[in-house]
XYZ file of C-alpha atoms in Angstrom:
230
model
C -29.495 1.864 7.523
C -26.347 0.477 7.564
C -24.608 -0.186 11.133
C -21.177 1.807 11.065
C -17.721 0.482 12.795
C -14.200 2.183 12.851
C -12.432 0.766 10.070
C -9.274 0.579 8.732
C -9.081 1.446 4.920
C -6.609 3.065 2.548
C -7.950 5.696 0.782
C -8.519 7.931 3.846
C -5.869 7.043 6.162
C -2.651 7.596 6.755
C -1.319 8.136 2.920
C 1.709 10.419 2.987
C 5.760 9.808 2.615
C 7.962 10.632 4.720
C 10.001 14.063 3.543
C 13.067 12.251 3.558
C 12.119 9.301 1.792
C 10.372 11.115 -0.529
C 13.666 12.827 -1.387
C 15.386 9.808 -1.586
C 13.277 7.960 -4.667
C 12.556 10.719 -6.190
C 16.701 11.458 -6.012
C 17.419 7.957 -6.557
C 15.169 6.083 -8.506
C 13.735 8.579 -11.240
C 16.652 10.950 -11.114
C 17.429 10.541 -14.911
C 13.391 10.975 -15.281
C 13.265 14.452 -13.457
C 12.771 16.769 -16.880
C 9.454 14.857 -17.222
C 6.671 16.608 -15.620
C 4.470 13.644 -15.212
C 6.931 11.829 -13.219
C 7.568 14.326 -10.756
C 3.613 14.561 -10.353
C 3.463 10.893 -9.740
C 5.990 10.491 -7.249
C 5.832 13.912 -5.791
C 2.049 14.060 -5.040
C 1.798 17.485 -6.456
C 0.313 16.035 -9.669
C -3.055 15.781 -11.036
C -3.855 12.640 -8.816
C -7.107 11.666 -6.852
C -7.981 9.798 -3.667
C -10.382 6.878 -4.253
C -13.689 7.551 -3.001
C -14.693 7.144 0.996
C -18.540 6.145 1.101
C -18.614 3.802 3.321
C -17.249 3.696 7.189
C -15.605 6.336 9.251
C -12.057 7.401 8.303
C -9.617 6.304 11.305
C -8.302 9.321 13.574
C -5.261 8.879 14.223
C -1.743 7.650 13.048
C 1.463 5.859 14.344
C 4.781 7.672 14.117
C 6.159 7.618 10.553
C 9.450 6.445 12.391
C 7.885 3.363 14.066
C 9.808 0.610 13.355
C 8.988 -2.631 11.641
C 8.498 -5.210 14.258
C 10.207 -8.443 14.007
C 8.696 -11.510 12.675
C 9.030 -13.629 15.552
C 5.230 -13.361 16.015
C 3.996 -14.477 12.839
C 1.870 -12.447 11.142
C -1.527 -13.827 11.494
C -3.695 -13.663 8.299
C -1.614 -11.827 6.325
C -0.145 -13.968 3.217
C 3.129 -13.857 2.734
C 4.290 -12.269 -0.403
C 3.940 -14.583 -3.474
C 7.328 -15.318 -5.941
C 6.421 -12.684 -9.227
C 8.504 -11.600 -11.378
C 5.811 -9.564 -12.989
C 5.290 -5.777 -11.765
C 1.588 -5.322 -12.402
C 1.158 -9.024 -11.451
C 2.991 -7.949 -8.217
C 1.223 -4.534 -7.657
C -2.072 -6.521 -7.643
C -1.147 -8.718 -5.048
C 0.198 -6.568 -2.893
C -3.238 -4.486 -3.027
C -4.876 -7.279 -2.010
C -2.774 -7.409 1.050
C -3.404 -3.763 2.014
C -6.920 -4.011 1.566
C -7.653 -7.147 3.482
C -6.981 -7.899 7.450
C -8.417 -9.452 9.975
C -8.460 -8.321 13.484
C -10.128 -11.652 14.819
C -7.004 -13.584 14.823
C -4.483 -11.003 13.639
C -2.834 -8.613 16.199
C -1.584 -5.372 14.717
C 1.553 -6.467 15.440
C 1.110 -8.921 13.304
C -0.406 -7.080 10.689
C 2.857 -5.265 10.575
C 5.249 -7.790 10.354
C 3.379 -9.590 7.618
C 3.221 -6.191 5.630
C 7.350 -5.907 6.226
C 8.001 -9.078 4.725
C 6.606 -7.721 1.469
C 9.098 -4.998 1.227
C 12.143 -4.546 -0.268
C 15.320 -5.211 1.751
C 17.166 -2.376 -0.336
C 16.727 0.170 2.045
C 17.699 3.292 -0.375
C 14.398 2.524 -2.280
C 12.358 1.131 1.048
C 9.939 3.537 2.274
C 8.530 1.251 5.074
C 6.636 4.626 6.546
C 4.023 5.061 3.576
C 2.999 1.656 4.392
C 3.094 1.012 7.679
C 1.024 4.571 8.013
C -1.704 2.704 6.262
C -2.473 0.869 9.821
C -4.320 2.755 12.571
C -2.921 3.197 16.003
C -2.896 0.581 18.327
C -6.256 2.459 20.364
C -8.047 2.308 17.053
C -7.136 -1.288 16.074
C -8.094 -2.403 19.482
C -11.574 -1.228 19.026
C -11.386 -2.514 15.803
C -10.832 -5.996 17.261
C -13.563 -5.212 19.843
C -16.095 -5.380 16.676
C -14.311 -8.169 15.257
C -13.711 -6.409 12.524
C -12.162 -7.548 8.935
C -12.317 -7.215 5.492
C -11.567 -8.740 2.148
C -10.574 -7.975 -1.235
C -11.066 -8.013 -5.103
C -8.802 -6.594 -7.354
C -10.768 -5.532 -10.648
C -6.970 -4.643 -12.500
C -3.624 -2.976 -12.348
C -1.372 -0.707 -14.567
C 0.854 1.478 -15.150
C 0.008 5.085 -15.514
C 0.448 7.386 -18.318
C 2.982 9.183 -16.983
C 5.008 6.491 -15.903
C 4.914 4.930 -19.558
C 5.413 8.430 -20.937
C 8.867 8.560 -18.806
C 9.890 5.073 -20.038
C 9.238 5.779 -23.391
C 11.106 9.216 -23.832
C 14.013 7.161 -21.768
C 13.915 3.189 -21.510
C 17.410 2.836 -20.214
C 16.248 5.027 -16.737
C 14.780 2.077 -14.902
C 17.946 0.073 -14.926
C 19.297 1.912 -11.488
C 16.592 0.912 -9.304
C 13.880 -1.345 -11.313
C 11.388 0.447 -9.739
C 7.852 0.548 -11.724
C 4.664 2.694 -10.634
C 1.669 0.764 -10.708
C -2.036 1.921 -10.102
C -4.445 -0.982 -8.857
C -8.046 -0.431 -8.478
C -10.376 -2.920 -6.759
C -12.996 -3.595 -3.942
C -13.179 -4.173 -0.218
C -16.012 -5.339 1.320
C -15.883 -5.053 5.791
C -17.511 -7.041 8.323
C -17.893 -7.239 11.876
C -20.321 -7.898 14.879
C -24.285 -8.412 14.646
C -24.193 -8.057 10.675
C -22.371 -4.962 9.883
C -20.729 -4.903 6.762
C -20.331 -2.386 3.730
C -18.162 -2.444 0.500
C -16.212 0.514 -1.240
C -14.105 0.967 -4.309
C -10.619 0.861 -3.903
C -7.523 2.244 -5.815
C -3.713 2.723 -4.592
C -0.560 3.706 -6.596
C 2.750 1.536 -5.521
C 6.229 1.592 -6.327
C 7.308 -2.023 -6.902
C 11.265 -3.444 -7.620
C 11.447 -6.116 -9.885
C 15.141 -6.439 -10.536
C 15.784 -8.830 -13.504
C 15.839 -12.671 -12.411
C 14.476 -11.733 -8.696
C 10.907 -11.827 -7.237
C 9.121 -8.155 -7.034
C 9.234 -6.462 -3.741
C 7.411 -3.475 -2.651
C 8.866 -0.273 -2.244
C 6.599 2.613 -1.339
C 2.972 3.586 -1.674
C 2.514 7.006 -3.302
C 0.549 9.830 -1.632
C -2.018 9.919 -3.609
C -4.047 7.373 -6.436
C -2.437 8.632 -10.329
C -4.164 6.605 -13.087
């Protein structure tokens, strides 16, 4: 039988937006895209999308503020990369998954963990919903034990795309992306955990993230959406 830890994994933890900021991109950056249903699904949560599976480890109980504030660099942020230079959404999307599924609590305070997420994100903060991905991090209790059970985990990503609904929306109106440059992209992928005296597992992974790629500037991320829309 497999030896269970706490762990610290997307799918199950943490996944909302804020109210506000929901209003706000849905306001801002699909406005013009509002009369199509799919769209308002996607970004709304209200659609026809699914949570990736949870087979493997305990889901985390409990959640910093949605308010907390990003923490400053001054640091460093441990093992988290910094965010590469892409131009590319989907290229983007898939790195940035990689980022949120991997971590490393041997040598990586959540702190840390933090600030290296922030750097990934957009400095437009209109479109920045810092909250749906700083959510993604248990509280500092949890990450301590965490740590305790030197805990971490790495990551494949299998692909990345965007969903039918998004490309619906784009199609029916190309010219709506040129407020924000904001593109919806669904990665799915695989992270395998480790910690103390051989414990380990691996689970299937999928997340849906807004991304900005404004023309002639690297991507940024902007928001993960409440729930996995393929």
């Amino acid at each position: 039988m497999r030896k269970r830890s706490p762990s610290f994994t997307l799918s199950s933890y943490g996944a909302g937006w804020s109210a506000n900021r929901r209003i706000t991109i849905v306001a801002s950056v699909i406005a013009v895209l509002l009369a199509v249903a799919g769209v308002v699904a996607l970004l709304t949560g209200s659609g026809n999308g699914h949570q990736a599976p949870d087979t493997s480890t305990p889901a985390p109980t409990g959640s910093p503020s949605s308010s907390e504030a990003a923490p400053k660099p001054s640091p460093g942020s441990g093992s988290v990369p910094r965010p590469p230079q892409i131009a590319e959404p989907v290229a983007y999307a898939k790195a940035a998954a990689q980022m949120l599924w991997s971590y490393d609590t041997r040598d990586t305070s959540r702190d840390q963990q933090l600030a290296g997420m922030r750097a990934w994100m957009t400095t437009e903060t209109k479109y920045a919903d810092w909250a749906s991905v700083s959510g993604q991090l248990p509280d500092p209790v949890l990450w301590s034990r965490m740590a305790d059970q030197d805990q971490h985990a790495t990551a494949h990503v299998t692909e990345g795309h965007y969903p039918g609904a998004f490309k619906q929306a784009l199609a029916e109106d190309p010219s709506a992306i040129t407020e924000a440059y904001i593109y919806v992209v669904t990665v799915n992928g695989k992270q395998t955990l480790s910690w103390k005296r051989g414990g380990g597992g691996a689970e299937e992974r999928a997340v849906t993230l807004a991304v900005q790629c404004r023309p002639s500037h690297d991507c940024t991320l902007a928001a993960i959406a409440p729930s996995v829309t393929q």
